[in-house]
Amino acid sequence: MKNLVLGNEALAQGAIDAGISGVYAYPGTPSTEITEYIQNSKIAKELGLHATWSVNEKTAMEAALGMSYCGKRALTVMKHVGLNVASDVFMNMAVSGINGGLVVVVADDPSMHSSQNEQDSRFYGKFAKVPILEPSNQQEAYNMMHYAFDLSEELQLPVLLRLVTRLSHSKSGVVFKERRCQNGIQLPVNTDRFALIPSNAKKQYKKLVGKRELLLQASEKSSWNKLGQHKDRSLGIVACGIGYNYVMENLADDLEFFSLLKISQYPIPKKKLKKLYKESDEVLVVEEGYPLVEEILNDYFDDTRKITGKLTGHLPETGELTPNLVAKAIGLYRKEPKPVSDLVVARPPQLCEGCGHIDLFKVIQEVIPSIGQKKVFGDIGCYALGALAPMNTINTLIDMGASITMAKGAADAGLDNAIAIIGDSTFTHSGMTGLLEAVNENSPITVVISDNSAVAMTGAQESLATGRLKEICLGLGVPADHLKQIVPLKKNFKLNVEILKKEINHKGVSVIISERPCVRLTRESKEQIKQKLASLN
């Protein structure tokens, strides 16, 4: 029987059925539904799977490594920019290796639907020298989880499984397998490899490099990589991940005319590529994200004129691929979709009606004329929309936690009255360390923590900062007389402006915690927050 599920849900069910004991993640579009599915799964609850959100992607991956250390299968999930945060442990656990199977799921966001960049996580996998899997449809996303854990345990390496937005957020019928049991606790025979002091790390790194041939062999014989050759030599196609899906949408009835190499496991199968290259007049590479495979092919072969793809302009180098774009690159005619009518006006994203961030921005806007323009450093979250009209308040937006450290750097440069605005979850994710630096140097900045008691931008998941922000700030050394709490409501406007003006004029670190729950929180969620606050008090 087929089950109609999202790509993210297929992957999550695949992980449950593959015998995981836990998932560790930080919410981020397009990956969020994977962890939410496991959290809401009745089966996962009955199995006692650990499934709570982590403070950030690095702590998530480290916890997954700890579970793997005990011999159990662990899943860690994040969006592509989250892998930047977790890259420290990612690179090093490739050196230490794993014990129980460990799969790192990263969802990339080509076209930047909800992200700052389009980075391609396959480069991280190549960088770390670990196997990479890239499903082309929802059924493969499900099936690959079993294979990924088997491969991880066979090679004693973490496996990177890369998704893209279109696959994560589209549905298809998926057949589920019989669920297998979790591993029992079994500590590693040799714990030295997990203690990466230089003498151990050097041995481990040699072992990692020594696995190159094993990884290549696994990729060459992998059933995920398939080469189909036909008599017409004019064009050979290399289709990676969801790119294969787009090719098949165009060639389903004409496949016999083209040779096609499907790649869903990396390192890329060199022998299969050579065969396709040798027997084709031209090779088109269809891959979502960066031109990773196209670049590798250019390094492999002398006659690069016959290799086409993103680097040659046959496919666009930015944004998402579509079946139409792929059809053009193959040389097939496909009817152009009708252009969007001028009657349809573009609607930029906006803060929700009744959002507390709006009242907070109005307070900040009120003081800007007196302190000068371009002094508000923003961060990642709903409040990032303060960079757009009608707010036009935030001037920078780079990565998680950068508001505080950029404001500090600006203050170091001599900028007066720098304001950093950061959300509660982002603050615990990556803002606390920046605030500690500012406290240590008593930097003249004002940090505004907009606390809405949720990770609101990704669907109002639990914020681990709820009820703890004041104590955290005091613990980091923020002076008690310059740690203020406000409620951003219209009736408090004048009072809040006075508090902000006073703290901006303070020649040292000050923190204002702006507290108002997200309007999208359910009544049940608000009640849970009340109970949590009561327990903390």
Coordinates of C-alpha atoms in Angstrom, one line a residue:
M1 CA 0.0 0.0 0.0
K2 CA 1.3 3.5 -0.9
N3 CA 1.2 6.3 1.6
L4 CA 0.9 9.9 0.3
V5 CA 3.7 11.8 2.1
L6 CA 6.0 14.7 1.7
G7 CA 9.6 14.0 0.9
N8 CA 10.6 15.1 4.4
E9 CA 7.9 12.8 5.9
A10 CA 9.1 9.8 3.7
L11 CA 12.6 10.3 4.9
A12 CA 11.5 10.6 8.6
Q13 CA 9.4 7.4 8.4
G14 CA 12.4 5.8 6.7
A15 CA 14.6 6.7 9.6
I16 CA 12.1 5.3 12.1
D17 CA 11.8 2.1 10.2
A18 CA 15.5 1.9 9.8
G19 CA 15.9 1.6 13.5
I20 CA 17.0 5.0 14.8
S21 CA 17.1 5.6 18.5
G22 CA 17.0 9.4 18.2
V23 CA 16.9 12.5 16.1
Y24 CA 18.7 15.8 16.9
A25 CA 17.9 18.9 14.9
Y26 CA 17.4 22.7 14.8
P27 CA 14.4 23.9 12.9
G28 CA 15.1 25.5 9.5
T29 CA 13.2 25.5 6.2
P30 CA 13.1 23.2 4.2
S31 CA 14.1 20.6 6.7
T32 CA 11.8 21.2 9.7
E33 CA 9.1 18.6 8.9
I34 CA 11.5 15.7 9.2
T35 CA 11.9 16.2 13.0
E36 CA 8.3 17.3 13.5
Y37 CA 7.1 14.1 11.8
I38 CA 9.1 11.9 14.2
Q39 CA 8.1 14.0 17.2
N40 CA 4.4 13.5 16.3
S41 CA 4.7 9.9 15.3
K42 CA 2.8 7.5 17.5
I43 CA 5.2 4.7 16.6
A44 CA 8.2 6.8 17.5
K45 CA 6.7 7.6 20.9
E46 CA 6.0 3.9 21.5
L47 CA 9.6 3.1 20.6
G48 CA 10.8 5.8 23.0
L49 CA 12.8 7.6 20.3
H50 CA 14.5 10.8 21.5
A51 CA 13.1 13.7 19.4
T52 CA 13.5 17.2 21.0
W53 CA 14.9 20.3 19.3
S54 CA 18.5 21.2 20.0
V55 CA 19.9 24.6 20.8
N56 CA 21.7 24.7 17.4
E57 CA 22.9 22.4 14.7
K58 CA 26.3 21.9 16.2
T59 CA 24.9 20.7 19.5
A60 CA 22.5 18.5 17.6
M61 CA 25.2 16.8 15.6
E62 CA 27.4 16.3 18.7
A63 CA 24.5 14.7 20.5
A64 CA 23.9 12.4 17.6
L65 CA 27.5 11.5 17.7
G66 CA 27.2 10.7 21.4
M67 CA 24.2 8.4 20.6
S68 CA 26.2 6.7 17.9
Y69 CA 29.2 6.4 20.3
C70 CA 26.9 4.1 22.4
G71 CA 26.3 1.9 19.3
K72 CA 22.8 3.2 18.5
R73 CA 21.6 4.7 15.2
A74 CA 21.2 8.4 15.3
L75 CA 19.8 11.0 12.8
T76 CA 20.7 14.6 12.8
V77 CA 18.8 17.1 10.6
M78 CA 19.4 20.7 9.5
K79 CA 19.1 23.1 6.6
H80 CA 22.1 23.9 4.5
V81 CA 23.3 27.0 6.4
G82 CA 22.9 25.0 9.6
L83 CA 25.7 22.7 8.3
N84 CA 28.0 25.7 8.4
V85 CA 27.3 25.9 12.2
A86 CA 27.8 22.1 12.6
S87 CA 30.8 21.9 10.3
D88 CA 33.3 21.7 13.2
V89 CA 31.9 18.4 14.5
F90 CA 31.0 17.2 11.0
M91 CA 34.6 17.5 9.7
N92 CA 36.0 15.9 12.9
M93 CA 33.6 13.0 13.2
A94 CA 34.6 12.0 9.7
V95 CA 38.1 11.6 11.2
S96 CA 37.0 9.8 14.3
G97 CA 34.4 7.7 12.5
I98 CA 31.2 6.5 14.1
N99 CA 30.0 3.5 16.1
G100 CA 26.3 3.1 15.6
G101 CA 25.0 4.3 12.2
L102 CA 24.9 8.1 11.9
V103 CA 23.1 9.9 9.1
V104 CA 23.4 13.7 8.6
V105 CA 20.4 15.0 6.6
V106 CA 20.8 18.4 5.1
A107 CA 18.1 20.1 3.1
D108 CA 19.4 22.7 0.6
D109 CA 17.4 25.6 -0.6
P110 CA 18.1 26.4 -4.3
S111 CA 16.4 29.7 -5.3
M112 CA 16.6 30.9 -1.7
H113 CA 13.0 30.5 -0.9
S114 CA 13.7 31.0 2.8
S115 CA 17.5 31.3 3.1
Q116 CA 20.4 33.7 2.7
N117 CA 22.3 31.6 0.1
E118 CA 22.1 28.6 -2.2
Q119 CA 25.1 26.7 -1.0
D120 CA 25.4 23.1 -2.1
S121 CA 26.0 20.6 0.8
R122 CA 27.5 18.0 -1.5
F123 CA 30.7 20.1 -1.3
Y124 CA 30.8 19.6 2.5
G125 CA 30.5 15.8 2.0
K126 CA 33.3 15.9 -0.5
F127 CA 35.3 18.1 1.9
A128 CA 34.8 15.7 4.8
K129 CA 35.5 12.7 2.5
V130 CA 32.3 10.9 3.5
P131 CA 29.7 9.1 1.4
I132 CA 26.9 11.4 0.0
L133 CA 23.4 10.2 -1.0
E134 CA 21.0 12.3 -3.0
P135 CA 17.5 10.9 -3.6
S136 CA 15.6 11.7 -6.8
N137 CA 12.1 11.2 -5.4
Q138 CA 10.1 10.4 -2.3
Q139 CA 10.3 6.6 -2.5
E140 CA 14.1 6.9 -2.8
A141 CA 14.2 9.2 0.2
Y142 CA 12.4 6.6 2.2
N143 CA 14.4 3.6 0.9
M144 CA 17.8 5.4 1.2
M145 CA 17.5 5.8 5.0
H146 CA 17.8 2.0 5.4
Y147 CA 20.7 2.0 3.0
A148 CA 22.4 5.1 4.6
F149 CA 22.5 3.5 8.0
D150 CA 23.8 0.2 6.6
L151 CA 26.5 2.0 4.7
S152 CA 27.4 4.2 7.7
E153 CA 27.8 1.1 9.9
E154 CA 29.7 -0.8 7.2
L155 CA 32.2 2.0 6.5
Q156 CA 32.2 3.3 10.1
L157 CA 31.6 6.8 8.7
P158 CA 28.8 9.4 8.9
V159 CA 26.7 9.5 5.7
L160 CA 25.5 12.8 4.3
L161 CA 22.0 12.6 2.8
R162 CA 21.2 15.7 0.8
L163 CA 17.7 16.9 0.0
V164 CA 16.5 20.0 -1.9
T165 CA 13.4 22.1 -1.3
R166 CA 11.3 20.8 -4.2
L167 CA 11.7 17.2 -3.0
S168 CA 11.3 18.0 0.7
H169 CA 8.0 19.8 0.1
S170 CA 6.3 17.8 -2.6
K171 CA 4.2 14.7 -2.0
S172 CA 4.1 11.3 -3.7
G173 CA 3.0 7.8 -2.9
V174 CA 5.5 5.8 -0.9
V175 CA 5.6 2.1 0.1
F176 CA 6.9 1.5 3.6
K177 CA 9.0 -1.4 4.6
E178 CA 8.9 -3.6 7.7
R179 CA 10.4 -1.8 10.6
R180 CA 13.7 -3.1 12.1
C181 CA 14.8 -3.0 15.7
Q182 CA 17.0 -0.5 17.3
N183 CA 20.6 -1.3 18.2
G184 CA 21.4 -2.1 21.8
I185 CA 24.0 -0.1 23.7
Q186 CA 27.5 -1.3 22.6
L187 CA 30.4 1.0 23.4
P188 CA 33.2 1.1 20.8
V189 CA 36.1 -1.4 21.2
N190 CA 38.6 1.4 20.6
T191 CA 37.8 4.7 22.2
D192 CA 41.1 6.2 21.2
R193 CA 39.7 7.1 17.8
F194 CA 37.1 9.4 19.5
A195 CA 39.9 11.2 21.4
L196 CA 41.3 13.4 18.6
I197 CA 44.5 14.4 20.2
P198 CA 47.1 14.8 17.5
S199 CA 48.7 11.4 17.9
N200 CA 45.3 9.7 17.5
A201 CA 43.9 12.1 14.9
K202 CA 46.9 11.5 12.6
K203 CA 46.2 7.8 12.6
Q204 CA 42.5 8.3 12.1
Y205 CA 43.0 10.8 9.3
K206 CA 45.2 8.2 7.4
K207 CA 42.4 5.7 7.9
L208 CA 39.9 8.1 6.5
V209 CA 42.0 8.8 3.4
G210 CA 42.6 5.1 3.1
K211 CA 38.8 4.5 2.7
R212 CA 38.7 6.5 -0.6
E213 CA 38.8 3.4 -2.7
L214 CA 36.2 1.7 -0.6
L215 CA 33.9 4.7 -1.0
L216 CA 34.5 4.6 -4.8
Q217 CA 33.8 0.9 -5.0
A218 CA 30.6 1.3 -3.0
S219 CA 29.5 4.1 -5.4
E220 CA 30.4 2.1 -8.6
K221 CA 28.4 -0.9 -7.5
S222 CA 25.6 1.1 -5.9
S223 CA 22.1 0.4 -7.2
W224 CA 21.4 4.2 -6.8
N225 CA 23.8 4.9 -9.7
K226 CA 22.5 3.5 -13.0
L227 CA 23.9 3.8 -16.5
G228 CA 21.6 3.1 -19.4
Q229 CA 23.3 3.3 -22.9
H230 CA 21.6 3.5 -26.2
K231 CA 22.6 3.6 -29.9
D232 CA 22.2 7.3 -30.4
R233 CA 25.6 8.8 -29.4
S234 CA 24.7 12.4 -29.9
L235 CA 23.9 13.1 -26.3
G236 CA 24.7 11.5 -23.0
I237 CA 23.0 12.8 -19.9
V238 CA 24.3 12.8 -16.3
A239 CA 21.4 13.4 -14.0
C240 CA 22.0 13.9 -10.2
G241 CA 19.4 13.7 -7.5
I242 CA 16.2 15.5 -8.3
G243 CA 17.7 16.4 -11.7
Y244 CA 17.0 12.8 -12.7
N245 CA 13.3 13.4 -11.9
Y246 CA 13.3 16.5 -14.2
V247 CA 15.0 14.5 -17.0
M248 CA 12.5 11.7 -16.7
E249 CA 9.6 14.1 -16.8
N250 CA 10.9 14.9 -20.3
L251 CA 12.2 11.6 -21.5
A252 CA 9.8 9.1 -20.1
D253 CA 8.5 8.2 -23.6
D254 CA 11.8 8.8 -25.4
L255 CA 14.4 7.3 -23.1
E256 CA 15.7 4.9 -25.7
F257 CA 17.1 7.7 -27.7
F258 CA 19.6 8.9 -25.0
S259 CA 22.2 7.4 -22.8
L260 CA 21.6 8.4 -19.2
L261 CA 23.7 8.1 -16.0
K262 CA 21.7 8.6 -12.8
I263 CA 23.8 9.6 -9.9
S264 CA 22.4 9.4 -6.4
Q265 CA 25.5 8.3 -4.5
Y266 CA 28.9 10.0 -4.3
P267 CA 31.8 10.0 -4.7
I268 CA 30.7 10.0 -8.4
P269 CA 31.1 6.6 -10.1
K270 CA 34.2 7.3 -12.3
K271 CA 34.0 4.2 -14.4
K272 CA 30.4 4.7 -15.4
L273 CA 31.2 8.4 -16.2
K274 CA 34.1 7.4 -18.4
K275 CA 32.0 5.0 -20.3
L276 CA 29.3 7.5 -20.9
Y277 CA 31.8 10.2 -21.9
K278 CA 33.6 7.9 -24.3
E279 CA 30.5 6.8 -26.0
S280 CA 28.7 10.2 -26.3
D281 CA 29.4 13.1 -28.6
E282 CA 28.2 15.5 -26.0
V283 CA 27.5 15.1 -22.2
L284 CA 24.9 17.2 -20.4
V285 CA 25.1 17.4 -16.6
V286 CA 21.8 18.1 -14.9
E287 CA 22.3 18.8 -11.2
E288 CA 20.5 21.0 -8.7
G289 CA 22.8 23.4 -6.8
Y290 CA 26.4 24.1 -7.7
P291 CA 28.0 22.6 -10.8
L292 CA 29.9 20.1 -8.6
V293 CA 29.8 17.1 -11.0
E294 CA 30.3 19.3 -14.1
E295 CA 33.5 20.7 -12.6
I296 CA 34.8 17.2 -11.7
L297 CA 34.1 16.0 -15.3
N298 CA 36.1 18.9 -16.6
D299 CA 39.0 17.8 -14.5
Y300 CA 38.6 14.1 -15.6
F301 CA 38.6 14.6 -19.3
D302 CA 40.7 16.5 -21.8
D303 CA 38.0 17.5 -24.3
T304 CA 35.9 19.7 -22.0
R305 CA 34.1 21.2 -25.1
K306 CA 31.7 18.2 -25.1
I307 CA 30.7 18.7 -21.4
T308 CA 27.7 21.1 -21.0
G309 CA 25.7 22.2 -18.0
K310 CA 25.6 25.1 -15.7
L311 CA 29.2 26.3 -16.4
T312 CA 28.4 26.5 -20.2
G313 CA 25.1 28.3 -19.7
H314 CA 23.0 25.4 -21.0
L315 CA 21.4 25.4 -17.6
P316 CA 21.1 28.4 -15.3
E317 CA 23.8 28.6 -12.5
T318 CA 21.4 30.2 -10.0
G319 CA 17.9 29.3 -8.8
E320 CA 16.0 26.0 -9.1
L321 CA 16.0 23.8 -12.1
T322 CA 12.6 23.0 -13.7
P323 CA 11.5 20.4 -16.2
N324 CA 11.2 23.2 -18.8
L325 CA 14.8 24.3 -18.3
V326 CA 16.0 20.8 -18.6
A327 CA 13.9 20.2 -21.7
K328 CA 15.6 23.2 -23.4
A329 CA 19.1 22.0 -22.4
I330 CA 18.3 18.5 -23.9
G331 CA 17.1 20.1 -27.0
L332 CA 13.5 19.1 -26.7
Y333 CA 10.6 21.4 -27.5
R334 CA 8.3 22.0 -24.6
K335 CA 5.4 24.5 -24.6
E336 CA 6.2 27.6 -22.5
P337 CA 3.9 28.1 -19.6
K338 CA 1.7 31.2 -19.9
P339 CA 3.2 34.3 -18.3
V340 CA 1.7 35.4 -15.0
S341 CA -0.9 38.1 -15.6
D342 CA -0.2 41.7 -14.7
L343 CA -3.3 41.5 -12.6
V344 CA -1.3 39.3 -10.1
V345 CA 0.7 41.7 -8.0
A346 CA 3.8 40.5 -6.2
R347 CA 3.2 40.2 -2.5
P348 CA 6.3 40.4 -0.4
P349 CA 6.4 38.6 2.9
Q350 CA 5.1 40.5 5.9
L351 CA 4.9 40.2 9.7
C352 CA 1.6 38.8 10.9
E353 CA -1.2 41.1 11.9
G354 CA -0.8 41.7 15.7
C355 CA 2.8 40.6 15.8
G356 CA 4.8 41.9 18.7
H357 CA 7.8 42.6 16.5
I358 CA 5.8 45.4 14.8
D359 CA 5.3 47.3 18.0
L360 CA 9.0 46.7 18.9
F361 CA 10.1 48.1 15.5
K362 CA 8.0 51.2 16.0
V363 CA 9.8 51.8 19.3
I364 CA 13.2 51.5 17.5
Q365 CA 12.0 53.7 14.6
E366 CA 11.1 56.4 17.1
V367 CA 14.7 56.7 18.3
I368 CA 16.5 56.4 15.0
P369 CA 16.2 60.1 14.1
S370 CA 18.0 61.0 17.3
I371 CA 20.8 58.4 16.9
G372 CA 21.2 58.4 13.1
Q373 CA 20.4 55.9 10.3
K374 CA 22.1 52.6 9.5
K375 CA 22.9 51.6 13.1
V376 CA 20.5 48.6 13.5
F377 CA 22.1 45.2 13.1
G378 CA 19.6 42.4 12.5
D379 CA 19.6 38.6 12.7
I380 CA 17.8 35.5 11.4
G381 CA 14.1 35.1 12.3
C382 CA 10.7 36.6 11.5
Y383 CA 12.0 40.0 12.6
A384 CA 14.3 40.0 9.6
L385 CA 11.3 41.3 7.8
G386 CA 12.1 44.6 9.6
A387 CA 14.6 45.1 6.7
L388 CA 11.6 45.5 4.3
A389 CA 9.0 48.2 3.9
P390 CA 7.1 49.4 5.7
M391 CA 9.5 48.9 8.6
N392 CA 12.8 49.6 6.9
T393 CA 14.5 49.4 10.3
I394 CA 17.1 46.6 10.1
N395 CA 20.3 47.3 8.1
T396 CA 22.2 44.0 8.2
L397 CA 21.3 40.3 8.1
I398 CA 24.1 37.8 7.6
D399 CA 23.8 34.7 9.7
M400 CA 22.6 33.3 13.0
G401 CA 23.9 35.5 15.9
A402 CA 25.7 38.0 13.7
S403 CA 23.7 40.9 15.0
I404 CA 25.4 41.2 18.3
T405 CA 29.0 40.6 17.1
M406 CA 28.5 42.9 14.1
A407 CA 27.2 45.6 16.4
K408 CA 30.2 45.0 18.6
G409 CA 32.6 45.3 15.7
A410 CA 30.9 48.5 14.6
A411 CA 31.2 49.9 18.1
D412 CA 34.9 48.9 18.0
A413 CA 35.2 50.9 14.8
G414 CA 33.8 53.9 16.6
L415 CA 30.1 53.7 15.7
D416 CA 28.0 55.2 18.4
N417 CA 24.6 53.9 19.4
A418 CA 24.7 50.6 17.7
I419 CA 21.6 48.4 18.2
A420 CA 21.5 44.6 17.8
I421 CA 18.1 43.0 17.4
I422 CA 17.9 39.2 17.8
G423 CA 15.2 36.7 18.5
D424 CA 15.0 34.5 21.6
S425 CA 15.8 31.2 19.9
T426 CA 18.5 32.8 17.7
F427 CA 20.0 34.3 20.9
T428 CA 20.5 30.8 22.4
H429 CA 21.5 29.4 19.1
S430 CA 24.5 31.7 18.4
G431 CA 24.0 35.0 20.2
M432 CA 25.1 34.2 23.7
T433 CA 28.8 33.9 22.8
G434 CA 28.7 37.3 21.0
L435 CA 27.1 38.9 24.1
L436 CA 29.8 37.5 26.3
E437 CA 32.4 39.1 24.1
A438 CA 30.6 42.4 24.3
V439 CA 30.3 42.1 28.1
N440 CA 34.0 41.3 28.4
E441 CA 34.9 44.6 26.6
N442 CA 31.9 46.5 27.9
S443 CA 31.2 47.4 24.3
P444 CA 28.8 50.4 24.0
I445 CA 25.9 48.5 22.3
T446 CA 22.3 47.9 23.0
V447 CA 21.1 44.3 22.4
V448 CA 17.3 43.9 22.0
I449 CA 16.2 40.3 22.4
S450 CA 12.7 40.0 20.8
D451 CA 11.3 37.1 22.8
N452 CA 8.2 35.6 21.3
S453 CA 8.6 32.3 23.1
A454 CA 8.9 30.3 19.9
V455 CA 11.0 29.5 16.9
A456 CA 8.3 31.3 15.0
M457 CA 9.7 31.5 11.5
T458 CA 9.8 27.8 11.0
G459 CA 6.4 27.0 12.6
A460 CA 6.5 28.0 16.2
Q461 CA 8.6 25.2 17.5
E462 CA 9.7 25.3 21.2
S463 CA 12.3 27.9 22.0
L464 CA 14.7 26.6 24.6
A465 CA 15.2 30.2 25.8
T466 CA 11.7 30.5 27.1
G467 CA 11.7 31.8 30.7
R468 CA 15.5 31.8 30.9
L469 CA 16.7 34.9 29.0
K470 CA 17.0 37.2 32.1
E471 CA 19.1 34.6 34.0
I472 CA 21.2 33.8 31.0
C473 CA 22.0 37.5 30.4
L474 CA 22.9 38.0 34.1
G475 CA 25.0 34.9 34.0
L476 CA 26.9 36.2 31.0
G477 CA 27.7 39.3 33.0
V478 CA 25.2 41.9 31.8
P479 CA 24.9 44.5 34.5
A480 CA 21.5 44.1 36.3
D481 CA 20.8 47.9 36.1
H482 CA 21.2 47.7 32.4
L483 CA 19.1 44.6 31.8
K484 CA 15.5 45.7 31.1
Q485 CA 12.3 43.8 30.3
I486 CA 9.6 45.5 28.2
V487 CA 6.3 44.4 26.7
P488 CA 5.9 45.7 23.2
L489 CA 2.3 46.9 23.2
K490 CA 0.8 50.1 21.9
K491 CA -0.1 51.2 25.4
N492 CA 3.5 50.9 26.5
F493 CA 5.0 52.8 23.6
K494 CA 6.2 55.9 25.4
L495 CA 7.6 54.0 28.3
N496 CA 9.4 51.6 25.9
V497 CA 10.9 54.5 23.9
E498 CA 12.2 56.1 27.1
I499 CA 13.8 52.8 28.2
L500 CA 15.4 52.3 24.8
K501 CA 16.7 55.9 24.6
K502 CA 18.2 55.6 28.1
E503 CA 20.0 52.3 27.3
I504 CA 21.3 53.6 24.0
N505 CA 22.9 56.5 25.8
H506 CA 24.6 54.1 28.2
K507 CA 28.3 53.8 27.3
G508 CA 28.5 50.1 27.8
V509 CA 26.6 46.9 27.2
S510 CA 22.8 47.0 27.8
V511 CA 20.2 44.4 27.1
I512 CA 16.5 44.9 26.6
I513 CA 14.3 41.8 26.6
S514 CA 11.1 42.5 24.6
E515 CA 8.5 39.9 25.7
R516 CA 5.4 39.1 23.9
P517 CA 4.3 35.6 22.7
C518 CA 4.0 34.9 19.0
V519 CA 0.4 35.5 17.7
R520 CA 0.6 32.2 15.9
L521 CA 1.0 30.1 19.0
T522 CA -1.9 27.9 19.8
R523 CA -3.9 28.2 23.0
E524 CA -2.4 24.8 24.0
S525 CA 1.2 26.1 23.3
K526 CA 0.5 29.2 25.4
E527 CA -0.7 27.1 28.3
Q528 CA 2.4 24.9 28.1
I529 CA 4.6 28.1 28.2
K530 CA 2.7 29.3 31.2
Q531 CA 3.3 26.0 32.9
K532 CA 7.0 26.1 32.0
L533 CA 7.4 29.6 33.4
A534 CA 5.6 28.6 36.6
S535 CA 7.9 25.6 37.0
L536 CA 11.0 27.8 36.5
N537 CA 9.7 30.4 39.0

